[in-house]
Amino acid sequence: MSTMTREEIERGLAENRQAPGGAARNAHAEALSAAAEATGDRPLFRAALDNQINAYLYSSESPKMLVPFARLLQEYDKDPAAFDEWDAHSLFWQFKWIASAIGHSPEIPLESAAGWLDEMERRYRIAGYSERPVREAELWLADATADDERAGRAYTRWQTADRDDMSDCHACELNSQGHYAMLRGDDAEALEVWQPVLSGEQTCAEEPHRILATSLLPLVRLGRFDEARSAHLRGYRLARDKESLLPSVGRHIEFCALTGNESRGLEILAEHAAHVAPLANLSDQLAFHGGILALLRRLTELGHGQSPAVPYEGSPRTVSELYEALRAGSLEIAKRFDARNGSTRVSERFLARIGGAPLTAVLPLGVRSSALAALPQPGPAPAARPAAPAEGFAELVERARAARDLGHPGADALWEEVALRPEATAGSDPLAAADVADHRALAAARAGAADAPELLAGVRERYRELGNAERAALAELRLATVAAQSGTEAGELRGLLAVALRAAEALDADEPLRTRRIALVELTGIRVESYLRSVEATEDAGHGHADGQEHGHGHSELAAELTAFADAYAAALPDVVAEAEEMLGRLALSQGDPERAVTLLAAAADRSVAAGRPWLAVDPLVLRAGVLMSLDRTAEAEESARAGLTHAAEVTGTEAQGVVRLTLADILLGRGEADAEAARHALEAAHWFDQAGLTADGGAQARLLLARCHARQGHIAEAAEVLQSTLPDLLEHGEGQAVSAREFLGDLLRDLNDPRGAAEQYLLAAELSEDWEDPRPQANFAQAAADQLSEARLVPEAVAAYERALDLRRRSKDAPVAEVRILRSLAWLGLRDVVTDAAVAGARARMGEAAEVLTAALADAPEDREARAELAETWNQLAQVLDRRVRADEEAHEEADEEAYQEGDQGEEARGSGPAEPLGAAELEALRLEEILLWERAAALHAELGPDHLQARFQCVNNAAWTEHELGRPEAGAARVSALAAEVRALPEGVAPEWLLESAERTTEHLLRTSS
């Protein structure tokens, strides 16, 4: 290996400090330490040791920090004076990390661990630091050894000791305090302690990441499900990419295992498959593997033991195999800790954790998660039934028949239960057996099974044999209905309907269901005839026989038939008439008459409720709510959707449950008055759609809505997590929705300070919209991407994106302000890395282009206030460009390695001076005079724009004043500021911000003082 120079090592240390935690960073830190030691440069070697310790800390190899820390401590003991104040502070701070690392290393004897603690206490006392960190370290050592009395004393002394420069931040201390309460079984106290961190009041580099994970199970145990869901979505997003937070990842996996989200847990495990291998930090390994084992055990209990998990030690593993391997390894580690600690506490806690029972059947999280693989269906179970069923067979059959006759959604479940009873197949009740066969035939018909007609015909014959003409007549109608669904030829279909009608009319006059059977056949006939007429009209049109009015005439005929049907049966069969009125409402919608549809759908719902069948009101109410929203009658829409949700209480269809909740959530979000409630309904809708197997359809729409609800509430991380999970589904819902979803995700990632991720989404949205006739959406996305790329300091990529956006803006010819902002951003990007004469010239040219665009826009619209404000800002920024050149020259003369003065669009940061040619005195003076002129022009425009632009005007005047000072004319600068202050004093009270006059007076005073 070649010897590294000091400069190479220093550069390597700077890069290593910014690298993500992990094995690669650690290996580089080790190499840099070895190289620094070889140079014999002790300060450089100490810096390398310090860097190595920090690298280990933010990885899964934290126990390795013991060796470099011991060497750094030796350096300190040899020559304390060689450590400046910051170096000494850092060394003593690291003692706390060492205390933790020792506790996580079972190979270090307890006596040695206690010795390190004593050494920490001694050195802190000599250095004058509080004992507070020492007592916290003592607490956790005592807890591990099951010395609860000593742990209690240490906790008390920790809390009563003074805070000083060695104390952990408040967020980290609250983490430990709450964790101690949780270990003592007091979840409520733990959550109360953690509240300042959970609410965002206290944060640090690793908080709230860790507390969000640790709080998950306490929140669930206390029934605070919404908070637990939020903590998972926020917390996993924070922890997922940090190797040092693998214990937190384990807690998220455990949470999924115990809340009915096993598939989500498996997905998280798959994301971290590379970390399932043994870790250097054995304590972290126990914590991480403990969460995994809780999941694997739960999956095994659910019958998924033979399903694939993730590889381990280079081999594929099933769930059961991985469970056995990790459990054996973990228990061996736990026993090593127990042997070192002289107690069984570590093993006991570990076993209790991996054996934890589910805390709730299912806690919907909102994120999309692949369903667990379907299990093989077991064969027929032996006929082992309870000796004494809770309900007699006859009573159960009667309940099932009553529910069936009422059309109750729960009837199917009752018949399933009947079918499971031995009596159903024993032959003792032929009618019950026929009813079960009827139920199965109907289920086959609904599923479109090929044998449905055969099954229905068999049911008809069984009812005839039993003398049940009413059920046989219904079977005839069902045969006709199945035929219609299968595309049977018109003549045959009409014949089947005629048979069904004759069967219904042939029922005895005193049969209670005779009228209902006749009405159902008639309504089915109306529906079928309408369909057949439309088919025949289409065929005629294909042969040139249609007159162009057939479609409208067909609608009119159908409406007339349905209306006549409703009039005939309104008194006798309100629920059947309700179905006809719903059809009329849908017909009115198709004819472009939403107002009539609203009335008809309301009537249909009212009839269903009045008939004692409220579940039938759900569909018309939900449809009515949607129509009302389209008419901007949002309050009525909400009322209709809420009624639909209320009546859906007994609906068993999972899709219907999803639809009614999604509709209400959409209405509430549109009204903007109940975002939290809208989020709850969207969450439930997603869950119901998942149950219906519609995850990629209705489920995706519900999750999109849920993400919007979260965003409206300010829960940006939750919104991003939900949206990202369902993005692949949304991308399949058409180009328009794909673009919208990517833009939304880009906005969320931008707000989460993830500029790279945001830029990627904006660029993908731009790519999707590049073939659109209107170039403006693509321009918007390209510009948004460029802003984020600039924020991420990806200069070449940002320039390319801005150039693309600029071309698109110029093609649209209607967005001069956006074009100008792009030009200004390009100007500043040219100066970000180095200030050269060429870069300054390029920036000046870009600013000049921007001014020309605005001047042309103002020629067409002189009163355009936005364009005038942007012109003022362009002159202001051009002056700053020139000032950048002046500063670069000054820095070059002073040979300073500092960042150049900067100011730009969106707080643009530009760094460093470069190899610009030195300026002469005359050139410097000319630049400063030009700056003053530009700031004068900008200030004058702001003045024309009125009091709203006072702040921007003051900044321009202030900049000009200080430039006057640099030219040796402080009195002139003071005069500028004083003149503006006088204007401000003359304004009505409250027009100008209070700080402005105060700042003006300070500036004037300082300028005049320097002139004397």
XYZ file of C-alpha atoms in Angstrom, residues 108-575:
468
model
C -15.667 -8.205 28.648
C -15.793 -9.493 32.257
C -18.162 -7.804 34.663
C -15.193 -6.708 36.783
C -13.657 -4.940 33.787
C -16.967 -3.319 32.945
C -17.252 -2.056 36.511
C -13.671 -0.867 36.304
C -14.371 1.183 33.207
C -17.367 2.713 34.995
C -15.170 3.618 37.977
C -12.587 5.096 35.633
C -15.259 7.194 33.926
C -16.506 8.439 37.298
C -12.959 9.310 38.437
C -12.053 11.232 35.307
C -15.370 13.101 35.237
C -14.910 14.121 38.852
C -11.339 15.372 38.221
C -12.462 17.258 35.122
C -15.276 18.880 37.079
C -18.152 17.251 35.223
C -21.473 16.170 36.723
C -21.976 12.524 37.675
C -25.202 12.457 35.660
C -23.870 10.401 32.688
C -22.020 8.052 35.077
C -25.174 7.223 36.971
C -27.080 6.531 33.743
C -24.359 4.096 32.682
C -24.531 2.487 36.125
C -28.322 2.121 35.791
C -28.074 0.008 32.649
C -25.253 -2.135 33.973
C -27.251 -2.805 37.150
C -30.376 -3.552 35.115
C -28.506 -6.116 33.005
C -27.244 -7.863 36.138
C -30.756 -7.899 37.664
C -29.590 -5.705 40.552
C -32.854 -3.762 40.593
C -32.126 -2.083 43.915
C -28.884 -0.645 42.625
C -30.605 0.298 39.352
C -33.251 2.223 41.296
C -30.602 4.113 43.274
C -28.664 4.895 40.105
C -31.835 6.162 38.412
C -32.602 8.479 41.314
C -29.061 9.848 41.391
C -29.089 10.262 37.615
C -32.265 12.338 37.739
C -31.105 14.511 40.647
C -27.595 15.187 39.321
C -26.985 18.495 37.553
C -27.007 18.753 33.788
C -23.823 20.088 32.238
C -21.791 19.897 29.045
C -21.418 16.128 29.378
C -25.128 15.423 29.705
C -26.888 13.715 26.826
C -29.355 15.831 24.899
C -32.859 16.011 26.330
C -34.247 13.730 23.610
C -31.748 10.943 24.333
C -32.274 11.227 28.086
C -36.036 11.013 27.638
C -35.517 7.886 25.553
C -33.659 6.204 28.418
C -36.065 7.404 31.102
C -39.091 6.152 29.210
C -37.391 2.866 28.397
C -36.702 2.281 32.086
C -40.378 2.950 32.887
C -41.455 0.528 30.161
C -39.170 -2.207 31.527
C -40.841 -1.728 34.889
C -44.210 -2.362 33.225
C -45.507 1.215 33.197
C -46.394 1.930 29.568
C -48.405 5.038 30.438
C -45.489 6.631 32.275
C -43.111 5.739 29.462
C -45.320 7.411 26.876
C -45.749 10.467 29.049
C -41.967 10.766 29.358
C -41.510 10.293 25.616
C -44.207 12.791 24.614
C -41.859 15.773 24.014
C -39.914 13.653 21.524
C -42.939 12.045 19.891
C -44.462 15.500 19.385
C -41.259 16.853 17.814
C -40.518 19.270 20.635
C -37.202 17.497 21.408
C -35.142 15.914 18.605
C -31.572 14.925 17.768
C -29.635 12.808 15.246
C -31.284 9.558 16.406
C -34.473 10.841 17.964
C -37.384 10.488 17.437
C -36.192 7.497 15.369
C -35.576 5.215 18.364
C -38.463 6.364 20.540
C -40.933 5.986 17.684
C -39.893 2.334 17.455
C -39.834 1.672 21.203
C -43.233 3.288 21.733
C -45.037 1.030 19.253
C -46.054 -1.806 21.549
C -46.841 0.416 24.560
C -49.166 2.444 22.332
C -50.921 -0.691 21.103
C -51.170 -2.146 24.599
C -52.896 1.047 25.726
C -55.282 0.994 22.767
C -53.801 4.134 21.187
C -53.941 2.612 17.725
C -53.863 5.798 15.629
C -50.699 6.946 17.386
C -49.127 3.509 16.962
C -49.892 3.529 13.243
C -48.372 6.991 12.870
C -45.301 6.029 14.906
C -44.696 3.054 12.631
C -45.059 4.991 9.389
C -42.895 7.875 10.595
C -40.402 5.806 12.517
C -39.617 3.112 9.986
C -39.003 5.734 7.335
C -36.415 7.352 9.629
C -34.730 4.091 10.671
C -34.722 2.012 7.499
C -31.422 3.272 6.035
C -29.376 3.572 9.238
C -27.332 0.524 10.193
C -26.949 1.739 13.763
C -30.748 1.597 14.142
C -31.206 -2.086 13.362
C -32.652 -2.605 16.877
C -35.347 -0.086 15.960
C -35.999 -1.909 12.695
C -36.459 -5.072 14.763
C -39.093 -3.309 16.864
C -40.998 -2.308 13.733
C -40.937 -5.923 12.529
C -42.174 -7.112 15.937
C -44.960 -4.524 15.863
C -46.105 -5.846 12.481
C -46.032 -9.413 13.809
C -48.273 -8.589 16.766
C -50.814 -6.389 14.968
C -51.938 -8.594 12.087
C -49.474 -7.039 9.625
C -47.295 -10.092 9.085
C -46.924 -9.445 5.352
C -45.643 -5.925 6.061
C -43.198 -7.414 8.549
C -41.933 -9.827 5.891
C -41.384 -6.949 3.475
C -39.350 -5.040 6.053
C -37.344 -8.192 6.776
C -36.648 -8.571 3.043
C -35.387 -4.984 2.887
C -32.868 -5.829 5.616
C -31.967 -9.338 4.494
C -28.280 -8.371 4.237
C -28.225 -7.475 7.954
C -29.689 -10.752 9.212
C -26.150 -12.160 9.349
C -24.342 -12.109 12.721
C -23.429 -8.574 13.854
C -20.356 -7.322 15.695
C -22.658 -5.639 18.205
C -24.203 -8.631 19.947
C -26.689 -6.531 21.870
C -27.934 -5.012 18.609
C -28.107 -8.508 17.125
C -30.309 -9.717 19.963
C -32.584 -6.700 19.605
C -32.819 -7.006 15.822
C -33.210 -10.780 15.712
C -35.729 -10.669 18.562
C -38.142 -8.704 16.404
C -37.545 -11.051 13.465
C -38.165 -14.113 15.619
C -41.470 -12.691 16.868
C -42.523 -12.403 13.222
C -41.277 -15.840 12.184
C -43.026 -17.488 15.131
C -46.286 -15.749 14.267
C -46.014 -16.792 10.608
C -45.442 -20.366 11.678
C -48.539 -20.248 13.888
C -50.541 -19.046 10.886
C -49.385 -22.032 8.837
C -46.630 -20.344 6.809
C -43.695 -22.225 8.286
C -42.731 -23.724 4.920
C -42.985 -20.411 3.043
C -39.706 -18.828 1.898
C -38.136 -16.263 4.225
C -34.747 -14.647 3.495
C -31.353 -16.318 3.022
C -29.145 -16.870 6.046
C -25.458 -17.716 5.998
C -25.566 -18.077 2.221
C -28.481 -20.517 2.043
C -32.184 -20.041 1.284
C -34.369 -20.561 4.345
C -38.006 -21.226 4.971
C -39.757 -19.386 7.776
C -39.353 -22.338 10.131
C -35.713 -22.930 9.191
C -34.793 -19.299 9.703
C -36.652 -19.272 13.005
C -34.704 -22.250 14.317
C -31.356 -20.855 13.153
C -31.862 -17.381 14.589
C -33.379 -18.666 17.809
C -30.469 -20.987 18.490
C -27.904 -18.287 17.765
C -29.747 -15.678 19.802
C -30.170 -17.893 22.830
C -26.457 -18.715 22.741
C -25.684 -14.976 22.808
C -28.203 -14.382 25.577
C -26.569 -17.120 27.656
C -23.185 -15.460 27.158
C -24.601 -12.233 28.529
C -26.189 -14.115 31.417
C -22.907 -15.819 32.247
C -21.074 -12.495 32.233
C -23.803 -10.707 34.213
C -24.423 -13.434 36.767
C -28.185 -13.418 36.096
C -30.713 -14.841 33.632
C -32.351 -11.508 32.894
C -31.218 -11.190 29.290
C -32.469 -14.681 28.377
C -35.738 -14.231 30.243
C -36.536 -10.949 28.524
C -35.548 -12.324 25.148
C -37.716 -15.435 25.471
C -40.659 -13.367 26.674
C -40.292 -11.085 23.693
C -40.151 -13.742 20.986
C -43.063 -15.560 22.571
C -45.340 -12.516 22.741
C -48.971 -13.042 21.757
C -50.704 -10.832 19.183
C -51.983 -7.601 20.705
C -54.831 -7.085 18.242
C -56.359 -9.052 15.389
C -55.464 -6.455 12.778
C -54.368 -2.832 12.917
C -54.688 -1.369 9.398
C -51.597 0.697 8.577
C -52.693 2.233 5.289
C -49.597 1.150 3.387
C -49.932 -1.394 0.622
C -48.546 -4.775 1.511
C -48.572 -7.966 -0.516
C -50.910 -10.566 0.895
C -49.412 -13.691 2.380
C -49.337 -16.647 0.026
C -52.540 -18.646 0.047
C -52.274 -21.828 2.069
C -53.335 -25.219 0.677
C -56.922 -25.882 1.625
C -57.290 -28.830 3.985
C -59.418 -31.794 3.016
C -62.802 -32.487 4.555
C -62.595 -32.390 8.300
C -63.808 -35.361 10.268
C -67.371 -35.109 11.395
C -66.440 -34.160 14.934
C -68.981 -31.640 16.145
C -69.818 -30.295 19.569
C -72.131 -32.658 21.374
C -74.519 -29.841 22.227
C -74.556 -26.956 19.725
C -75.374 -23.567 21.182
C -78.375 -23.407 18.832
C -80.555 -26.256 17.660
C -80.541 -27.216 13.982
C -84.190 -26.376 13.460
C -83.791 -22.948 15.034
C -80.714 -22.252 12.904
C -82.544 -23.231 9.706
C -85.468 -20.995 10.596
C -83.102 -18.043 11.163
C -81.425 -18.711 7.833
C -84.778 -18.870 6.022
C -85.971 -15.656 7.656
C -82.776 -13.865 6.638
C -83.045 -15.273 3.106
C -86.648 -14.194 2.698
C -85.744 -10.725 3.944
C -82.798 -10.521 1.578
C -80.471 -9.907 4.529
C -76.737 -9.858 3.661
C -76.022 -12.258 6.500
C -78.147 -15.036 5.016
C -75.239 -16.619 3.158
C -73.197 -16.983 6.341
C -76.154 -18.609 8.089
C -76.611 -21.130 5.283
C -72.897 -21.899 5.424
C -73.339 -22.680 9.078
C -76.363 -24.831 8.329
C -74.345 -26.744 5.743
C -71.710 -27.595 8.355
C -74.222 -29.252 10.671
C -74.447 -33.053 10.413
C -78.232 -32.819 10.164
C -77.929 -31.031 6.810
C -76.666 -34.205 5.139
C -78.340 -36.820 7.324
C -81.522 -36.845 5.234
C -83.796 -36.188 8.189
C -84.865 -32.798 6.801
C -85.140 -32.925 2.976
C -86.318 -29.326 2.753
C -83.268 -28.082 4.665
C -81.055 -30.141 2.358
C -82.771 -28.540 -0.644
C -82.255 -25.098 0.842
C -78.546 -25.801 1.285
C -78.354 -26.967 -2.332
C -80.192 -23.784 -3.350
C -77.651 -21.684 -1.474
C -74.746 -23.428 -3.211
C -76.352 -23.136 -6.646
C -76.900 -19.419 -6.130
C -73.271 -18.986 -5.051
C -72.173 -20.788 -8.229
C -74.390 -18.522 -10.335
C -72.938 -15.400 -8.729
C -69.431 -16.668 -9.423
C -70.274 -17.393 -13.062
C -69.600 -21.114 -12.674
C -70.189 -23.226 -15.747
C -72.307 -25.741 -13.847
C -74.608 -23.101 -12.340
C -77.538 -23.867 -14.728
C -77.304 -27.567 -13.934
C -77.243 -26.895 -10.204
C -80.205 -24.524 -10.415
C -82.211 -27.012 -12.454
C -81.498 -29.652 -9.850
C -82.678 -27.328 -7.092
C -85.875 -26.593 -9.025
C -86.627 -30.301 -9.313
C -85.953 -30.933 -5.612
C -88.362 -28.142 -4.642
C -91.006 -29.495 -7.026
C -90.659 -32.935 -5.487
C -91.115 -31.402 -2.043
C -94.170 -29.472 -3.204
C -92.529 -26.074 -2.646
C -93.779 -24.294 -5.762
C -92.699 -20.855 -4.552
C -88.996 -21.837 -4.322
C -89.261 -23.746 -7.608
C -90.620 -20.601 -9.289
C -87.683 -18.611 -7.959
C -85.308 -21.240 -9.361
C -86.933 -20.743 -12.787
C -86.219 -17.016 -12.581
C -82.626 -17.679 -11.597
C -82.190 -19.987 -14.569
C -83.340 -17.171 -16.848
C -81.022 -14.714 -15.138
C -78.002 -17.008 -15.550
C -78.908 -17.463 -19.187
C -78.990 -13.690 -19.678
C -75.569 -13.337 -18.075
C -74.114 -16.035 -20.320
C -75.274 -14.406 -23.555
C -78.047 -16.842 -24.444
C -79.811 -16.211 -27.771
C -82.712 -13.724 -27.496
C -85.493 -16.102 -28.415
C -84.401 -18.746 -25.927
C -83.920 -16.126 -23.248
C -87.406 -14.712 -23.760
C -88.747 -18.237 -23.544
C -87.048 -18.835 -20.193
C -88.489 -15.584 -18.841
C -91.952 -16.599 -20.031
C -91.571 -19.932 -18.190
C -90.508 -18.084 -15.033
C -93.496 -15.749 -15.281
C -95.944 -18.626 -15.756
C -94.465 -20.412 -12.751
C -94.902 -17.308 -10.606
C -98.445 -16.665 -11.815
C -99.360 -20.322 -11.217
C -98.701 -20.017 -7.486
C -101.749 -20.276 -5.248
C -103.543 -17.019 -4.716
C -103.006 -17.284 -0.973
C -99.212 -17.770 -1.345
C -97.702 -14.766 0.534
C -94.785 -14.494 -1.894
C -96.793 -14.803 -5.127
C -96.882 -11.073 -5.852
C -93.169 -10.738 -5.099
C -92.274 -13.594 -7.447
C -94.342 -12.096 -10.268
C -92.861 -8.631 -9.711
C -89.295 -9.939 -9.705
C -89.866 -11.711 -13.019
C -91.414 -8.577 -14.512
C -88.537 -6.379 -13.349
C -86.009 -8.864 -14.677
C -87.905 -8.939 -17.937
C -87.829 -5.132 -18.213
C -84.078 -5.151 -17.671
C -83.476 -8.011 -20.127
C -85.741 -6.564 -22.821
C -83.957 -3.240 -22.608
C -80.668 -5.032 -23.127
C -82.019 -7.047 -26.049
C -83.418 -3.928 -27.706
C -80.018 -2.224 -27.490
C -78.327 -5.284 -29.010
C -80.845 -5.436 -31.836
C -80.526 -1.688 -32.453
C -76.781 -2.056 -32.709
C -77.149 -4.897 -35.187
C -79.583 -2.828 -37.266
C -77.181 0.106 -37.225
C -74.498 -2.194 -38.556
C -76.792 -2.992 -41.494
C -77.741 0.631 -42.064
C -81.289 0.396 -40.691
C -81.028 2.603 -37.600
C -82.552 6.061 -37.743
C -80.245 7.707 -35.208
C -83.001 8.038 -32.601
C -83.084 4.436 -31.443
C -80.716 4.914 -28.517
C -82.700 7.792 -27.023
C -85.974 6.029 -27.814
C -84.722 2.913 -26.021
C -83.970 4.939 -22.918
C -87.391 6.543 -23.019
C -89.110 3.180 -23.402
C -87.132 1.734 -20.488
C -87.961 4.738 -18.325
C -91.644 4.378 -19.127
C -91.630 0.658 -18.305
C -89.817 1.187 -15.005
C -92.151 4.019 -14.045
C -95.217 1.908 -14.782
C -93.714 -0.945 -12.758
C -93.078 1.355 -9.798
C -96.621 2.705 -9.908
C -98.057 -0.802 -9.959
C -96.137 -2.182 -6.992
C -95.412 0.911 -4.857
C -97.771 -0.087 -2.075
C -97.181 -3.835 -2.032
C -93.438 -4.168 -2.631
C -91.548 -0.988 -1.671
C -88.140 -2.708 -1.642
